[in-house]
Amino acid sequence: MSTAAIGFLYAGATLGAMLSGIPIAFALGFVALAFMYVFMPAASLDTVAQNVYEEMASITLLSIPLFILKGAAIGRSRAGQDLYSAMHAWMHRIPGGLGIANVFACALFAAMAGSSPATCSAIGSAGIPEMRKRGYSPGFAAGIIAAGGTLGILLPPSITMILYAVAAEQSLGRLFLAGIGPGFLLVALFAGWSVFRFRSEFAAAKAAYERTGTQHPILKEDTYSMRERFSTLPRVLPFVVLLTGVMVALYGGYATPSETAGLGGLLALALIAVIYGVWRFRDLDPILTATLRESTMLMLIIGMSLLYAYVMSYLHISQAAAQAIVEMQLSPWVLLATILSLVIALGFFLPPVSIILMTAPIILPPLKAAGFDLVWFGVVMTITMEMGLIHPPVGLNIFVIKNIAPDIPLKDIIWGTLPFVILMAVAIVLLCLMPGIALWLPDLLLPSTR
């Protein structure tokens, strides 16, 4: 059987396994084992455990459960609500300030937690009720939180970036730095849309008030004294110091990514113990249980994805696919657009972890041959996968929002997120026109590693 035929059979089997409802890790593992049994030497099945272990024996991957521990410690305390309250107190005078406060709170929390679902849950549980109480439409409120949560896989420390660094064999430090500029760009775009949408809803409410005399909650103005504003800072500043300290340790060369992850996890546990009194076993049990559950699930997906990629490489499927793409002789930008369209399509069905590990062997060689910087492409691909987190049918953040705000209709959540999908597409276009948005910071701080 030809390599092309095996490749199409491999893709078809994978799609069938995914659509069957089997958990992603088991679906990938089942397909990989089946093709090893049929197309590879019988002895290869005896080395499955060894192959998976060797593929996962990366010190970089060790940082994943440690960053998850840090995110769980922050996400399951009141840190998210306190962070949101402080942002709202300081930004309430800006038109749409409540929405902007939620965007900024999501960005800061994402930078501390590194997880999109955790950011959505922590900020959304406080932010969505407050926005709706003040007259924001349910879809608008849901869209802000769902989109803000996607920043968790772009801003460092990002688990998605860690996996891309392993798959693409790129510097994790450069990738983390490259995500900062585009992260600020997305925050600015999201905040700008929040102001525009707020003004539109405010104007409609004001016109209705002048016509009917009915006072809409969005017309109400909050007031905070300077004393009240400053009173919100003591609980937030320690976590900002934590974020700053972790970034300094990593980019200052004082610690490796894995050491930084361990330091961040321990400091996060220490802070919630001091600030919120979370130190007894019954308080820590939900944090440790969530860390163990999410880490096990994620590492199992990673292990099976790596086995899947190993089989694909052994059968020369990935090499043949990459060669076929090269032989099409597409112009660099058409090639990039084609690959990003593939990533968007995969985002309908797969999480970012699986997309990276399954597609990296196929798409990275042609992109490198076309002259694209793989660190820059890692950022562009991450934003593209962010779009997958908030577009149907399997946008993870959409269902996180539905879980924390079950009374908001799913169609309202989806319509609320669509403008942010468009804004992410705008950010990708800007990164293509001005790649320096992503690369200036790593080139400035880590020029020797490029």
Coordinates of C-alpha atoms in Angstrom, one line a residue:
M1 CA 0.0 0.0 0.0
S2 CA 1.4 3.4 -0.9
T3 CA 2.3 6.0 1.7
A4 CA -0.5 8.3 0.4
A5 CA -3.1 5.5 0.8
I6 CA -1.8 4.8 4.3
G7 CA -2.0 8.5 5.1
F8 CA -5.6 8.9 4.0
L9 CA -6.5 5.7 5.9
Y10 CA -4.7 7.1 9.0
A11 CA -6.6 10.4 8.8
G12 CA -9.9 8.6 8.2
A13 CA -9.4 6.3 11.2
T14 CA -8.5 9.3 13.3
L15 CA -11.6 11.3 12.3
G16 CA -13.8 8.2 12.9
A17 CA -12.3 7.7 16.4
M18 CA -12.8 11.4 17.2
L19 CA -16.5 11.4 16.1
S20 CA -17.2 8.2 18.0
G21 CA -17.1 10.1 21.2
I22 CA -14.0 8.3 22.6
P23 CA -11.9 10.7 24.8
I24 CA -9.2 12.3 22.7
A25 CA -6.2 10.6 24.4
F26 CA -7.7 7.1 24.0
A27 CA -8.8 7.9 20.4
L28 CA -5.3 8.9 19.4
G29 CA -3.7 6.0 21.2
F30 CA -6.1 3.5 19.7
V31 CA -5.4 4.7 16.2
A32 CA -1.7 4.7 16.8
L33 CA -1.7 1.2 18.2
A34 CA -3.9 -0.2 15.5
F35 CA -1.6 1.1 12.8
M36 CA 1.5 -0.1 14.6
Y37 CA -0.1 -3.6 14.7
V38 CA -1.0 -3.6 11.0
F39 CA 1.8 -1.7 9.3
M40 CA 4.8 -1.9 11.6
P41 CA 7.0 -4.8 12.8
A42 CA 5.4 -6.9 15.6
A43 CA 8.2 -6.1 17.9
S44 CA 7.3 -2.4 17.8
L45 CA 4.3 -3.1 20.0
D46 CA 6.7 -4.3 22.7
T47 CA 8.3 -0.9 22.8
V48 CA 5.2 1.3 23.1
A49 CA 5.8 2.2 26.7
Q50 CA 9.5 2.9 26.0
N51 CA 8.6 5.1 23.0
V52 CA 6.1 7.1 24.9
Y53 CA 8.5 7.5 27.8
E54 CA 11.3 8.7 25.6
E55 CA 9.0 11.1 23.8
M56 CA 7.9 12.6 27.1
A57 CA 11.2 12.6 28.8
S58 CA 11.6 16.3 28.4
I59 CA 12.5 18.6 31.2
T60 CA 10.4 21.3 29.6
L61 CA 7.2 19.2 30.0
L62 CA 7.9 18.9 33.7
S63 CA 6.8 22.6 34.0
I64 CA 3.3 21.8 32.9
P65 CA 1.9 20.2 36.1
L66 CA 3.8 22.8 38.1
F67 CA 2.1 25.7 36.2
I68 CA -1.2 23.9 36.6
L69 CA -0.6 23.8 40.3
K70 CA 0.0 27.5 40.3
G71 CA -3.1 28.2 38.3
A72 CA -5.3 25.9 40.5
A73 CA -4.0 27.6 43.7
I74 CA -5.0 31.1 42.3
G75 CA -8.1 30.0 40.5
R76 CA -9.7 28.2 43.5
S77 CA -9.1 31.0 45.9
R78 CA -10.8 34.4 45.9
A79 CA -7.8 35.9 43.9
G80 CA -9.8 36.2 40.7
Q81 CA -12.7 38.1 42.4
D82 CA -10.3 40.4 44.3
L83 CA -8.4 41.1 41.1
Y84 CA -11.6 41.9 39.2
S85 CA -12.9 44.2 42.1
A86 CA -9.7 46.2 42.1
M87 CA -9.8 46.7 38.3
H88 CA -13.4 47.8 38.4
A89 CA -12.8 50.3 41.2
W90 CA -10.0 52.0 39.3
M91 CA -11.6 51.9 35.8
H92 CA -15.3 52.5 36.5
R93 CA -15.2 56.1 35.1
I94 CA -14.1 55.0 31.6
P95 CA -17.0 54.4 29.2
G96 CA -17.3 50.6 29.2
G97 CA -14.8 50.6 32.1
L98 CA -16.5 47.5 33.6
G99 CA -15.9 45.6 30.4
I100 CA -12.3 46.8 30.1
A101 CA -11.7 45.9 33.8
N102 CA -12.8 42.4 33.0
V103 CA -10.5 42.2 29.9
F104 CA -7.5 43.4 32.0
A105 CA -8.4 41.1 34.9
C106 CA -8.5 38.2 32.5
A107 CA -5.1 39.2 31.1
L108 CA -3.5 39.4 34.5
F109 CA -5.1 36.3 35.7
A110 CA -4.2 34.4 32.6
A111 CA -0.6 35.5 33.0
M112 CA -0.6 34.0 36.5
A113 CA -2.6 30.9 35.8
G114 CA -1.7 30.0 32.2
S115 CA -5.1 28.3 31.6
S116 CA -8.0 29.6 29.5
P117 CA -10.7 27.6 31.3
A118 CA -9.4 28.6 34.7
T119 CA -9.3 32.3 33.7
C120 CA -12.9 32.1 32.3
S121 CA -14.2 30.5 35.5
A122 CA -12.3 32.7 38.0
I123 CA -13.0 36.1 36.4
G124 CA -16.4 35.1 34.9
S125 CA -17.9 33.9 38.1
A126 CA -17.6 37.5 39.5
G127 CA -17.5 39.5 36.3
I128 CA -20.6 38.2 34.4
P129 CA -23.1 38.8 37.2
E130 CA -21.7 42.3 37.9
M131 CA -21.8 43.3 34.2
R132 CA -25.4 42.0 33.8
K133 CA -26.4 43.7 37.1
R134 CA -25.2 47.0 35.6
G135 CA -27.1 46.5 32.3
Y136 CA -24.6 44.8 30.0
S137 CA -26.4 42.5 27.6
P138 CA -25.9 38.8 28.5
G139 CA -24.1 38.0 25.2
F140 CA -21.8 41.0 25.5
A141 CA -20.9 40.0 29.1
A142 CA -20.3 36.4 28.1
G143 CA -18.3 37.4 25.0
I144 CA -15.9 39.6 27.0
I145 CA -15.1 36.8 29.5
A146 CA -14.9 34.0 26.9
A147 CA -12.5 36.0 24.7
G148 CA -10.5 37.3 27.7
G149 CA -10.0 33.8 28.9
T150 CA -8.3 32.8 25.6
L151 CA -5.3 35.0 26.7
G152 CA -4.4 32.2 29.0
I153 CA -2.7 30.3 26.2
L154 CA -0.9 33.3 24.7
L155 CA 0.5 35.2 27.7
P156 CA 3.3 33.5 29.6
P157 CA 3.4 31.1 31.3
S158 CA 1.4 29.3 28.6
I159 CA 1.1 25.5 28.6
T160 CA 0.4 25.7 24.8
M161 CA 3.6 27.6 24.3
I162 CA 5.5 25.0 26.3
L163 CA 4.2 22.2 24.0
Y164 CA 4.9 24.2 20.9
A165 CA 8.5 24.8 22.1
V166 CA 9.0 21.0 22.5
A167 CA 7.3 20.2 19.1
A168 CA 9.1 22.9 17.1
E169 CA 12.4 22.6 19.1
Q170 CA 12.4 26.4 19.7
S171 CA 13.5 28.4 22.7
L172 CA 10.8 28.5 25.3
G173 CA 12.1 31.8 26.6
R174 CA 11.8 33.4 23.2
L175 CA 8.3 32.0 22.7
F176 CA 7.2 33.4 26.1
L177 CA 8.6 36.8 25.3
A178 CA 7.1 36.7 21.8
G179 CA 3.6 36.2 23.2
I180 CA 3.7 39.4 25.3
G181 CA 3.4 42.0 22.5
P182 CA 0.5 40.2 20.7
G183 CA -1.1 39.7 24.1
F184 CA -1.1 43.4 24.7
L185 CA -2.4 43.9 21.1
L186 CA -5.4 41.6 21.8
V187 CA -6.1 43.3 25.1
A188 CA -6.2 46.6 23.3
L189 CA -8.5 45.3 20.6
F190 CA -10.8 43.6 23.1
A191 CA -10.9 46.8 25.3
G192 CA -11.6 48.9 22.2
W193 CA -14.6 46.7 21.2
S194 CA -15.8 46.8 24.8
V195 CA -15.9 50.7 24.7
F196 CA -17.6 50.7 21.3
R197 CA -20.3 48.1 22.3
F198 CA -20.9 49.8 25.6
R199 CA -21.5 53.2 23.9
S200 CA -23.9 51.5 21.5
E201 CA -25.9 49.8 24.4
F202 CA -25.7 53.0 26.5
A203 CA -27.0 55.1 23.6
A204 CA -29.9 52.7 23.1
A205 CA -30.8 52.7 26.8
K206 CA -30.6 56.5 27.0
A207 CA -32.9 56.8 24.0
A208 CA -35.4 54.4 25.6
Y209 CA -35.2 56.4 28.8
E210 CA -36.0 59.7 27.0
R211 CA -38.8 58.0 25.2
T212 CA -40.5 55.9 28.0
G213 CA -38.9 57.2 31.2
T214 CA -37.7 53.7 32.1
Q215 CA -34.3 53.8 33.8
H216 CA -32.0 51.1 32.5
P217 CA -29.3 49.7 34.8
I218 CA -26.5 50.6 32.3
L219 CA -27.3 54.3 32.9
K220 CA -26.4 54.1 36.6
E221 CA -23.0 55.5 37.5
D222 CA -20.8 53.9 40.2
T223 CA -18.7 56.1 42.5
Y224 CA -15.6 55.0 44.4
S225 CA -13.6 57.3 46.7
M226 CA -9.8 57.2 46.6
R227 CA -9.8 55.4 49.9
E228 CA -12.1 52.7 48.5
R229 CA -9.8 52.3 45.5
F230 CA -6.6 52.0 47.5
S231 CA -8.3 49.5 49.9
T232 CA -8.6 47.0 47.0
L233 CA -4.8 46.9 46.4
P234 CA -3.4 45.0 49.3
R235 CA -4.9 41.7 48.2
V236 CA -3.9 42.2 44.6
L237 CA -0.4 43.5 44.8
P238 CA 1.1 40.2 46.2
F239 CA -0.1 38.3 43.1
V240 CA 1.3 41.0 40.8
V241 CA 4.6 40.7 42.7
L242 CA 4.4 36.9 42.2
L243 CA 3.9 37.4 38.5
T244 CA 6.8 39.9 38.3
G245 CA 9.1 37.7 40.3
V246 CA 8.4 34.6 38.2
M247 CA 9.0 36.5 35.0
V248 CA 12.3 38.1 36.4
A249 CA 13.5 34.6 37.5
L250 CA 12.8 33.2 34.1
Y251 CA 14.0 35.9 31.7
G252 CA 16.8 37.1 34.0
G253 CA 18.4 33.7 33.6
Y254 CA 18.1 32.9 37.4
A255 CA 16.0 29.8 36.8
T256 CA 15.0 27.3 34.1
P257 CA 11.3 27.1 33.0
S258 CA 10.8 24.1 35.2
E259 CA 12.4 25.7 38.2
T260 CA 10.4 28.8 37.6
A261 CA 7.2 26.7 37.4
G262 CA 8.1 25.1 40.7
L263 CA 8.9 28.4 42.3
G264 CA 5.6 29.9 41.0
G265 CA 3.6 27.0 42.4
L266 CA 5.1 27.2 45.8
L267 CA 4.8 31.0 46.0
A268 CA 1.1 30.8 44.9
L269 CA 0.4 28.2 47.7
A270 CA 2.2 30.4 50.2
L271 CA 0.3 33.5 49.1
I272 CA -3.2 31.9 49.4
A273 CA -2.2 30.5 52.8
V274 CA -1.2 34.0 54.1
I275 CA -3.8 36.1 52.3
Y276 CA -6.9 33.8 52.4
G277 CA -6.0 31.3 55.1
V278 CA -5.9 28.4 52.7
W279 CA -3.5 26.1 54.4
R280 CA -5.4 23.2 56.1
F281 CA -5.7 19.9 54.2
R282 CA -9.4 20.3 53.6
D283 CA -8.7 23.7 52.0
L284 CA -5.8 22.4 49.9
D285 CA -7.5 19.1 48.9
P286 CA -9.6 20.7 46.1
I287 CA -6.5 22.5 44.7
L288 CA -4.4 19.4 44.7
T289 CA -7.2 17.2 43.4
A290 CA -7.8 19.6 40.5
T291 CA -4.1 19.8 39.8
L292 CA -3.8 16.0 39.7
R293 CA -6.9 15.6 37.6
E294 CA -6.0 18.2 35.0
S295 CA -2.3 17.2 34.9
T296 CA -3.1 13.5 34.4
M297 CA -5.6 14.3 31.6
L298 CA -3.2 16.7 29.9
M299 CA -0.1 14.4 30.1
L300 CA -2.1 11.5 28.9
I301 CA -3.2 13.5 25.8
I302 CA 0.4 14.6 25.3
G303 CA 1.7 11.1 25.6
M304 CA -0.8 9.6 23.1
S305 CA -0.4 12.6 20.8
L306 CA 3.4 12.0 20.7
L307 CA 2.9 8.3 20.1
Y308 CA 0.5 9.2 17.3
A309 CA 3.1 11.5 15.8
Y310 CA 5.8 8.9 16.2
V311 CA 3.7 6.3 14.2
M312 CA 2.9 9.0 11.6
S313 CA 6.6 9.7 11.2
Y314 CA 7.6 6.0 11.1
L315 CA 5.2 5.3 8.3
H316 CA 6.5 8.4 6.5
I317 CA 3.1 10.0 6.5
S318 CA 4.2 13.3 7.9
Q319 CA 7.3 13.5 5.6
A320 CA 5.2 12.7 2.6
A321 CA 2.6 15.3 3.5
A322 CA 5.2 17.9 4.1
Q323 CA 6.9 17.1 0.8
A324 CA 3.5 17.2 -1.0
I325 CA 2.9 20.7 0.4
V326 CA 6.4 21.8 -0.7
E327 CA 5.9 20.4 -4.2
M328 CA 2.7 22.4 -4.6
Q329 CA 5.1 25.4 -4.8
L330 CA 2.7 27.8 -3.1
S331 CA 3.8 31.3 -2.4
P332 CA 4.8 31.8 1.3
W333 CA 1.7 33.7 2.2
V334 CA -0.7 31.3 0.4
L335 CA 1.1 28.5 2.2
L336 CA 0.6 30.3 5.6
A337 CA -3.0 31.0 4.8
T338 CA -3.6 27.3 3.9
I339 CA -2.0 26.0 7.1
L340 CA -3.9 28.5 9.3
S341 CA -7.1 27.5 7.6
L342 CA -6.3 23.9 8.5
V343 CA -5.6 24.9 12.1
I344 CA -9.0 26.7 12.3
A345 CA -10.8 23.6 10.9
L346 CA -9.0 21.4 13.4
G347 CA -10.1 23.8 16.1
F348 CA -13.7 22.8 15.5
F349 CA -12.9 19.4 16.9
L350 CA -9.6 19.3 18.8
P351 CA -8.0 21.2 21.7
P352 CA -4.7 23.2 21.1
V353 CA -2.6 20.5 22.7
S354 CA -3.6 17.9 20.2
I355 CA -3.5 20.3 17.2
I356 CA 0.1 21.2 18.0
L357 CA 1.5 17.7 18.5
M358 CA -0.4 16.2 15.6
T359 CA 0.3 18.9 13.0
A360 CA 3.8 20.0 13.9
P361 CA 5.7 17.3 12.0
I362 CA 3.7 18.2 8.8
I363 CA 3.4 21.9 8.8
L364 CA 6.7 23.1 10.4
P365 CA 9.2 21.9 7.7
P366 CA 7.4 23.6 4.8
L367 CA 7.0 26.8 6.8
K368 CA 10.7 26.8 7.7
A369 CA 11.6 26.1 4.1
A370 CA 9.5 29.1 3.1
G371 CA 11.5 31.4 5.4
F372 CA 9.0 31.9 8.2
D373 CA 10.4 32.4 11.7
L374 CA 9.0 29.5 13.8
V375 CA 8.9 31.6 17.0
W376 CA 6.7 34.1 15.2
F377 CA 4.6 31.3 13.7
G378 CA 4.1 29.9 17.2
V379 CA 2.5 33.1 18.2
V380 CA 0.3 33.3 15.1
M381 CA -0.7 29.6 15.5
T382 CA -1.6 30.2 19.2
I383 CA -3.9 33.1 18.3
T384 CA -5.5 30.9 15.6
M385 CA -6.1 28.2 18.2
E386 CA -7.5 30.9 20.6
M387 CA -10.2 31.4 17.9
G388 CA -11.0 27.7 18.3
L389 CA -11.6 28.2 22.0
I390 CA -14.5 30.5 21.4
H391 CA -16.1 29.4 18.1
P392 CA -18.6 26.6 17.7
P393 CA -19.2 23.7 17.7
V394 CA -16.6 22.8 20.3
G395 CA -15.3 26.1 21.7
L396 CA -14.2 25.1 25.2
N397 CA -14.6 28.6 26.7
I398 CA -18.2 28.8 25.4
F399 CA -19.1 25.8 27.5
V400 CA -17.2 27.1 30.5
I401 CA -19.3 30.3 30.3
K402 CA -22.5 28.2 29.9
N403 CA -21.5 26.4 33.0
I404 CA -21.0 29.5 35.2
A405 CA -23.9 31.4 33.6
P406 CA -26.5 28.6 32.7
D407 CA -29.4 31.1 32.3
I408 CA -27.6 32.8 29.3
P409 CA -28.8 31.0 26.0
L410 CA -26.0 29.3 24.1
K411 CA -26.8 31.3 21.0
D412 CA -26.4 34.5 22.9
I413 CA -23.0 33.4 24.1
I414 CA -21.9 32.4 20.6
W415 CA -23.1 35.7 19.0
G416 CA -21.3 37.5 21.9
T417 CA -18.0 35.8 21.0
L418 CA -18.1 36.3 17.3
P419 CA -16.8 39.9 17.3
F420 CA -13.8 38.8 19.3
V421 CA -13.1 36.0 16.7
I422 CA -13.0 38.7 14.1
L423 CA -10.7 40.8 16.3
M424 CA -8.3 37.8 16.6
A425 CA -8.3 37.5 12.8
V426 CA -7.4 41.2 12.6
A427 CA -4.5 40.6 15.1
I428 CA -3.2 37.8 12.9
V429 CA -3.3 40.1 9.8
L430 CA -1.4 42.8 11.8
L431 CA 1.2 40.3 12.9
C432 CA 1.7 39.2 9.3
L433 CA 2.2 42.9 8.2
M434 CA 4.3 43.8 11.3
P435 CA 6.0 40.6 12.6
G436 CA 8.1 42.9 14.9
I437 CA 5.0 43.1 17.2
A438 CA 6.0 39.6 18.3
L439 CA 9.7 39.5 17.7
W440 CA 11.0 42.8 19.0
L441 CA 11.0 41.8 22.7
P442 CA 12.8 38.4 22.2
D443 CA 15.2 40.0 19.8
L444 CA 15.9 42.7 22.4
L445 CA 16.3 40.4 25.5
L446 CA 17.5 37.1 24.0
P447 CA 19.2 38.0 20.7
S448 CA 21.9 35.4 21.0
T449 CA 19.5 32.4 20.9
R450 CA 17.9 33.2 17.6

